[in-house]
Amino acid sequence: MSTTIKTFLMLGVFCTIVGLVYGYVTEFQELAGFPALLAVAAMSFMLVIYLWLVQRSTGGTLPEDREDGEIVEMSGEYGAFSPWSWWPLLLGLGCALFVTALAVGWWIIGLAVPVALLGLLGLVFEHSRGEHAH
């Protein structure tokens, strides 16, 4: 995890420096690149803090941090997923409609929100009923 922390720390410092230089060169008039670079830097620093706190609380090192670490040491369960589920497709369709609404017209949001909410609710509650109930 220390390699990941160092990588995000370097990314945060780089984006901060480049963002400030970019802002200075554009005289802080261009309001797309300058805030975006600072936002990437802020998110990188948040990840550094989070990963550092997790590493400090667990006290362990990951196999990729050791010179003799093997790939097989990272094997195991990575979580649960439902390969038979159609809900992510519906949720993706709702999100695509929402992005289309931003580009085409705001009235499409009225179509996108119910589709996305139905997909999200279906995805969240699909294991709470029927054959797959807990």
mmCIF file with all atom_site columns, C-alpha atoms in Angstrom:
data_model
loop_
_atom_site.group_PDB
_atom_site.id
_atom_site.type_symbol
_atom_site.label_atom_id
_atom_site.label_alt_id
_atom_site.label_comp_id
_atom_site.label_asym_id
_atom_site.label_entity_id
_atom_site.label_seq_id
_atom_site.pdbx_PDB_ins_code
_atom_site.Cartn_x
_atom_site.Cartn_y
_atom_site.Cartn_z
_atom_site.occupancy
_atom_site.B_iso_or_equiv
_atom_site.pdbx_formal_charge
_atom_site.auth_seq_id
_atom_site.auth_comp_id
_atom_site.auth_asym_id
_atom_site.auth_atom_id
_atom_site.pdbx_PDB_model_num
ATOM 1   C CA . MET A 1 1   ? 0.000   0.000   0.000   1.00 0.00 ? 1   MET A CA 1
ATOM 2   C CA . SER A 1 2   ? 2.939   2.320   0.500   1.00 0.00 ? 2   SER A CA 1
ATOM 3   C CA . THR A 1 3   ? 3.623   2.256   -3.248  1.00 0.00 ? 3   THR A CA 1
ATOM 4   C CA . THR A 1 4   ? 0.055   3.374   -3.914  1.00 0.00 ? 4   THR A CA 1
ATOM 5   C CA . ILE A 1 5   ? 0.338   6.118   -1.298  1.00 0.00 ? 5   ILE A CA 1
ATOM 6   C CA . LYS A 1 6   ? 3.541   7.424   -2.875  1.00 0.00 ? 6   LYS A CA 1
ATOM 7   C CA . THR A 1 7   ? 1.991   7.335   -6.357  1.00 0.00 ? 7   THR A CA 1
ATOM 8   C CA . PHE A 1 8   ? -1.073  9.334   -5.316  1.00 0.00 ? 8   PHE A CA 1
ATOM 9   C CA . LEU A 1 9   ? 1.103   11.756  -3.361  1.00 0.00 ? 9   LEU A CA 1
ATOM 10  C CA . MET A 1 10  ? 3.234   12.423  -6.450  1.00 0.00 ? 10  MET A CA 1
ATOM 11  C CA . LEU A 1 11  ? 0.080   12.845  -8.561  1.00 0.00 ? 11  LEU A CA 1
ATOM 12  C CA . GLY A 1 12  ? -1.359  15.323  -6.059  1.00 0.00 ? 12  GLY A CA 1
ATOM 13  C CA . VAL A 1 13  ? 1.816   17.406  -5.918  1.00 0.00 ? 13  VAL A CA 1
ATOM 14  C CA . PHE A 1 14  ? 2.148   17.345  -9.727  1.00 0.00 ? 14  PHE A CA 1
ATOM 15  C CA . CYS A 1 15  ? -1.465  18.423  -10.297 1.00 0.00 ? 15  CYS A CA 1
ATOM 16  C CA . THR A 1 16  ? -1.172  21.188  -7.712  1.00 0.00 ? 16  THR A CA 1
ATOM 17  C CA . ILE A 1 17  ? 1.940   22.626  -9.340  1.00 0.00 ? 17  ILE A CA 1
ATOM 18  C CA . VAL A 1 18  ? 0.590   22.267  -12.879 1.00 0.00 ? 18  VAL A CA 1
ATOM 19  C CA . GLY A 1 19  ? -2.779  23.715  -11.832 1.00 0.00 ? 19  GLY A CA 1
ATOM 20  C CA . LEU A 1 20  ? -1.193  26.799  -10.287 1.00 0.00 ? 20  LEU A CA 1
ATOM 21  C CA . VAL A 1 21  ? 1.086   27.324  -13.288 1.00 0.00 ? 21  VAL A CA 1
ATOM 22  C CA . TYR A 1 22  ? -1.865  26.828  -15.645 1.00 0.00 ? 22  TYR A CA 1
ATOM 23  C CA . GLY A 1 23  ? -3.929  29.314  -13.670 1.00 0.00 ? 23  GLY A CA 1
ATOM 24  C CA . TYR A 1 24  ? -1.114  31.852  -13.722 1.00 0.00 ? 24  TYR A CA 1
ATOM 25  C CA . VAL A 1 25  ? -0.551  31.468  -17.468 1.00 0.00 ? 25  VAL A CA 1
ATOM 26  C CA . THR A 1 26  ? -4.263  31.911  -18.223 1.00 0.00 ? 26  THR A CA 1
ATOM 27  C CA . GLU A 1 27  ? -4.475  34.726  -15.654 1.00 0.00 ? 27  GLU A CA 1
ATOM 28  C CA . PHE A 1 28  ? -7.092  32.666  -13.771 1.00 0.00 ? 28  PHE A CA 1
ATOM 29  C CA . GLN A 1 29  ? -9.678  33.540  -16.432 1.00 0.00 ? 29  GLN A CA 1
ATOM 30  C CA . GLU A 1 30  ? -10.113 30.026  -17.851 1.00 0.00 ? 30  GLU A CA 1
ATOM 31  C CA . LEU A 1 31  ? -12.391 28.253  -15.389 1.00 0.00 ? 31  LEU A CA 1
ATOM 32  C CA . ALA A 1 32  ? -12.268 24.683  -16.660 1.00 0.00 ? 32  ALA A CA 1
ATOM 33  C CA . GLY A 1 33  ? -8.674  23.461  -16.499 1.00 0.00 ? 33  GLY A CA 1
ATOM 34  C CA . PHE A 1 34  ? -7.494  25.283  -13.392 1.00 0.00 ? 34  PHE A CA 1
ATOM 35  C CA . PRO A 1 35  ? -10.267 24.047  -11.051 1.00 0.00 ? 35  PRO A CA 1
ATOM 36  C CA . ALA A 1 36  ? -10.171 20.588  -12.619 1.00 0.00 ? 36  ALA A CA 1
ATOM 37  C CA . LEU A 1 37  ? -6.460  20.196  -11.928 1.00 0.00 ? 37  LEU A CA 1
ATOM 38  C CA . LEU A 1 38  ? -6.901  21.414  -8.365  1.00 0.00 ? 38  LEU A CA 1
ATOM 39  C CA . ALA A 1 39  ? -9.833  19.009  -7.906  1.00 0.00 ? 39  ALA A CA 1
ATOM 40  C CA . VAL A 1 40  ? -7.705  16.082  -9.100  1.00 0.00 ? 40  VAL A CA 1
ATOM 41  C CA . ALA A 1 41  ? -4.990  17.162  -6.669  1.00 0.00 ? 41  ALA A CA 1
ATOM 42  C CA . ALA A 1 42  ? -7.482  17.398  -3.798  1.00 0.00 ? 42  ALA A CA 1
ATOM 43  C CA . MET A 1 43  ? -8.899  13.947  -4.562  1.00 0.00 ? 43  MET A CA 1
ATOM 44  C CA . SER A 1 44  ? -5.386  12.500  -4.762  1.00 0.00 ? 44  SER A CA 1
ATOM 45  C CA . PHE A 1 45  ? -4.525  13.950  -1.367  1.00 0.00 ? 45  PHE A CA 1
ATOM 46  C CA . MET A 1 46  ? -7.782  12.551  0.073   1.00 0.00 ? 46  MET A CA 1
ATOM 47  C CA . LEU A 1 47  ? -6.805  9.100   -1.201  1.00 0.00 ? 47  LEU A CA 1
ATOM 48  C CA . VAL A 1 48  ? -3.344  9.505   0.325   1.00 0.00 ? 48  VAL A CA 1
ATOM 49  C CA . ILE A 1 49  ? -4.845  10.310  3.718   1.00 0.00 ? 49  ILE A CA 1
ATOM 50  C CA . TYR A 1 50  ? -7.366  7.451   3.508   1.00 0.00 ? 50  TYR A CA 1
ATOM 51  C CA . LEU A 1 51  ? -4.800  4.857   2.417   1.00 0.00 ? 51  LEU A CA 1
ATOM 52  C CA . TRP A 1 52  ? -2.329  6.040   5.046   1.00 0.00 ? 52  TRP A CA 1
ATOM 53  C CA . LEU A 1 53  ? -4.966  5.714   7.782   1.00 0.00 ? 53  LEU A CA 1
ATOM 54  C CA . VAL A 1 54  ? -5.942  2.236   6.569   1.00 0.00 ? 54  VAL A CA 1
ATOM 55  C CA . GLN A 1 55  ? -2.313  1.147   6.458   1.00 0.00 ? 55  GLN A CA 1
ATOM 56  C CA . ARG A 1 56  ? -1.716  2.537   9.938   1.00 0.00 ? 56  ARG A CA 1
ATOM 57  C CA . SER A 1 57  ? -4.795  0.815   11.380  1.00 0.00 ? 57  SER A CA 1
ATOM 58  C CA . THR A 1 58  ? -4.139  -2.583  9.789   1.00 0.00 ? 58  THR A CA 1
ATOM 59  C CA . GLY A 1 59  ? -0.419  -2.512  10.469  1.00 0.00 ? 59  GLY A CA 1
ATOM 60  C CA . GLY A 1 60  ? 0.306   -4.912  7.645   1.00 0.00 ? 60  GLY A CA 1
ATOM 61  C CA . THR A 1 61  ? 2.070   -4.615  4.344   1.00 0.00 ? 61  THR A CA 1
ATOM 62  C CA . LEU A 1 62  ? 0.573   -5.852  1.120   1.00 0.00 ? 62  LEU A CA 1
ATOM 63  C CA . PRO A 1 63  ? 2.389   -8.411  -1.038  1.00 0.00 ? 63  PRO A CA 1
ATOM 64  C CA . GLU A 1 64  ? 3.090   -5.807  -3.721  1.00 0.00 ? 64  GLU A CA 1
ATOM 65  C CA . ASP A 1 65  ? 5.042   -3.756  -1.170  1.00 0.00 ? 65  ASP A CA 1
ATOM 66  C CA . ARG A 1 66  ? 7.505   -6.580  -0.517  1.00 0.00 ? 66  ARG A CA 1
ATOM 67  C CA . GLU A 1 67  ? 10.333  -7.606  -2.838  1.00 0.00 ? 67  GLU A CA 1
ATOM 68  C CA . ASP A 1 68  ? 9.500   -11.310 -2.375  1.00 0.00 ? 68  ASP A CA 1
ATOM 69  C CA . GLY A 1 69  ? 5.727   -10.863 -2.744  1.00 0.00 ? 69  GLY A CA 1
ATOM 70  C CA . GLU A 1 70  ? 3.939   -13.353 -5.012  1.00 0.00 ? 70  GLU A CA 1
ATOM 71  C CA . ILE A 1 71  ? 0.821   -12.819 -7.109  1.00 0.00 ? 71  ILE A CA 1
ATOM 72  C CA . VAL A 1 72  ? -0.892  -15.814 -5.512  1.00 0.00 ? 72  VAL A CA 1
ATOM 73  C CA . GLU A 1 73  ? -0.807  -14.052 -2.131  1.00 0.00 ? 73  GLU A CA 1
ATOM 74  C CA . MET A 1 74  ? -3.471  -11.603 -3.344  1.00 0.00 ? 74  MET A CA 1
ATOM 75  C CA . SER A 1 75  ? -5.882  -14.390 -4.258  1.00 0.00 ? 75  SER A CA 1
ATOM 76  C CA . GLY A 1 76  ? -9.120  -14.770 -2.376  1.00 0.00 ? 76  GLY A CA 1
ATOM 77  C CA . GLU A 1 77  ? -12.594 -13.370 -2.270  1.00 0.00 ? 77  GLU A CA 1
ATOM 78  C CA . TYR A 1 78  ? -13.017 -9.863  -3.630  1.00 0.00 ? 78  TYR A CA 1
ATOM 79  C CA . GLY A 1 79  ? -16.703 -9.497  -2.845  1.00 0.00 ? 79  GLY A CA 1
ATOM 80  C CA . ALA A 1 80  ? -20.044 -10.645 -4.153  1.00 0.00 ? 80  ALA A CA 1
ATOM 81  C CA . PHE A 1 81  ? -21.585 -9.870  -7.502  1.00 0.00 ? 81  PHE A CA 1
ATOM 82  C CA . SER A 1 82  ? -24.609 -11.125 -9.416  1.00 0.00 ? 82  SER A CA 1
ATOM 83  C CA . PRO A 1 83  ? -23.652 -12.258 -12.913 1.00 0.00 ? 83  PRO A CA 1
ATOM 84  C CA . TRP A 1 84  ? -27.317 -12.942 -13.754 1.00 0.00 ? 84  TRP A CA 1
ATOM 85  C CA . SER A 1 85  ? -28.498 -9.440  -12.853 1.00 0.00 ? 85  SER A CA 1
ATOM 86  C CA . TRP A 1 86  ? -30.105 -7.124  -15.415 1.00 0.00 ? 86  TRP A CA 1
ATOM 87  C CA . TRP A 1 87  ? -30.389 -4.181  -12.989 1.00 0.00 ? 87  TRP A CA 1
ATOM 88  C CA . PRO A 1 88  ? -26.984 -2.643  -13.839 1.00 0.00 ? 88  PRO A CA 1
ATOM 89  C CA . LEU A 1 89  ? -28.107 -2.401  -17.462 1.00 0.00 ? 89  LEU A CA 1
ATOM 90  C CA . LEU A 1 90  ? -31.212 -0.446  -16.455 1.00 0.00 ? 90  LEU A CA 1
ATOM 91  C CA . LEU A 1 91  ? -29.179 1.787   -14.146 1.00 0.00 ? 91  LEU A CA 1
ATOM 92  C CA . GLY A 1 92  ? -26.675 2.427   -16.933 1.00 0.00 ? 92  GLY A CA 1
ATOM 93  C CA . LEU A 1 93  ? -29.504 3.295   -19.302 1.00 0.00 ? 93  LEU A CA 1
ATOM 94  C CA . GLY A 1 94  ? -30.869 5.822   -16.795 1.00 0.00 ? 94  GLY A CA 1
ATOM 95  C CA . CYS A 1 95  ? -27.426 7.390   -16.365 1.00 0.00 ? 95  CYS A CA 1
ATOM 96  C CA . ALA A 1 96  ? -26.952 7.534   -20.145 1.00 0.00 ? 96  ALA A CA 1
ATOM 97  C CA . LEU A 1 97  ? -30.310 9.289   -20.472 1.00 0.00 ? 97  LEU A CA 1
ATOM 98  C CA . PHE A 1 98  ? -29.238 11.764  -17.791 1.00 0.00 ? 98  PHE A CA 1
ATOM 99  C CA . VAL A 1 99  ? -26.012 12.593  -19.635 1.00 0.00 ? 99  VAL A CA 1
ATOM 100 C CA . THR A 1 100 ? -28.019 12.904  -22.840 1.00 0.00 ? 100 THR A CA 1
ATOM 101 C CA . ALA A 1 101 ? -30.256 15.377  -21.029 1.00 0.00 ? 101 ALA A CA 1
ATOM 102 C CA . LEU A 1 102 ? -27.245 17.529  -20.209 1.00 0.00 ? 102 LEU A CA 1
ATOM 103 C CA . ALA A 1 103 ? -26.279 17.625  -23.878 1.00 0.00 ? 103 ALA A CA 1
ATOM 104 C CA . VAL A 1 104 ? -29.684 17.779  -25.607 1.00 0.00 ? 104 VAL A CA 1
ATOM 105 C CA . GLY A 1 105 ? -32.337 19.187  -23.329 1.00 0.00 ? 105 GLY A CA 1
ATOM 106 C CA . TRP A 1 106 ? -33.298 19.325  -19.674 1.00 0.00 ? 106 TRP A CA 1
ATOM 107 C CA . TRP A 1 107 ? -36.730 17.790  -20.290 1.00 0.00 ? 107 TRP A CA 1
ATOM 108 C CA . ILE A 1 108 ? -35.078 14.359  -20.758 1.00 0.00 ? 108 ILE A CA 1
ATOM 109 C CA . ILE A 1 109 ? -34.190 14.351  -17.046 1.00 0.00 ? 109 ILE A CA 1
ATOM 110 C CA . GLY A 1 110 ? -37.866 13.604  -16.408 1.00 0.00 ? 110 GLY A CA 1
ATOM 111 C CA . LEU A 1 111 ? -37.369 10.326  -18.258 1.00 0.00 ? 111 LEU A CA 1
ATOM 112 C CA . ALA A 1 112 ? -33.921 9.575   -16.876 1.00 0.00 ? 112 ALA A CA 1
ATOM 113 C CA . VAL A 1 113 ? -34.614 9.901   -13.151 1.00 0.00 ? 113 VAL A CA 1
ATOM 114 C CA . PRO A 1 114 ? -37.356 7.233   -12.881 1.00 0.00 ? 114 PRO A CA 1
ATOM 115 C CA . VAL A 1 115 ? -35.360 4.777   -15.001 1.00 0.00 ? 115 VAL A CA 1
ATOM 116 C CA . ALA A 1 116 ? -32.202 5.331   -12.936 1.00 0.00 ? 116 ALA A CA 1
ATOM 117 C CA . LEU A 1 117 ? -34.111 5.104   -9.623  1.00 0.00 ? 117 LEU A CA 1
ATOM 118 C CA . LEU A 1 118 ? -35.792 1.869   -10.691 1.00 0.00 ? 118 LEU A CA 1
ATOM 119 C CA . GLY A 1 119 ? -32.422 0.412   -11.708 1.00 0.00 ? 119 GLY A CA 1
ATOM 120 C CA . LEU A 1 120 ? -30.798 1.525   -8.461  1.00 0.00 ? 120 LEU A CA 1
ATOM 121 C CA . LEU A 1 121 ? -33.578 0.170   -6.255  1.00 0.00 ? 121 LEU A CA 1
ATOM 122 C CA . GLY A 1 122 ? -33.596 -3.104  -8.155  1.00 0.00 ? 122 GLY A CA 1
ATOM 123 C CA . LEU A 1 123 ? -29.832 -3.432  -7.801  1.00 0.00 ? 123 LEU A CA 1
ATOM 124 C CA . VAL A 1 124 ? -29.873 -2.668  -4.080  1.00 0.00 ? 124 VAL A CA 1
ATOM 125 C CA . PHE A 1 125 ? -32.785 -4.950  -3.187  1.00 0.00 ? 125 PHE A CA 1
ATOM 126 C CA . GLU A 1 126 ? -32.287 -7.851  -5.614  1.00 0.00 ? 126 GLU A CA 1
ATOM 127 C CA . HIS A 1 127 ? -30.894 -10.147 -2.890  1.00 0.00 ? 127 HIS A CA 1
ATOM 128 C CA . SER A 1 128 ? -33.617 -9.285  -0.389  1.00 0.00 ? 128 SER A CA 1
ATOM 129 C CA . ARG A 1 129 ? -36.415 -11.421 -1.818  1.00 0.00 ? 129 ARG A CA 1
ATOM 130 C CA . GLY A 1 130 ? -37.219 -14.777 -3.353  1.00 0.00 ? 130 GLY A CA 1
ATOM 131 C CA . GLU A 1 131 ? -34.637 -17.481 -3.927  1.00 0.00 ? 131 GLU A CA 1
ATOM 132 C CA . HIS A 1 132 ? -31.666 -15.289 -2.971  1.00 0.00 ? 132 HIS A CA 1
ATOM 133 C CA . ALA A 1 133 ? -33.102 -13.825 0.252   1.00 0.00 ? 133 ALA A CA 1
ATOM 134 C CA . HIS A 1 134 ? -30.833 -13.717 3.285   1.00 0.00 ? 134 HIS A CA 1
#
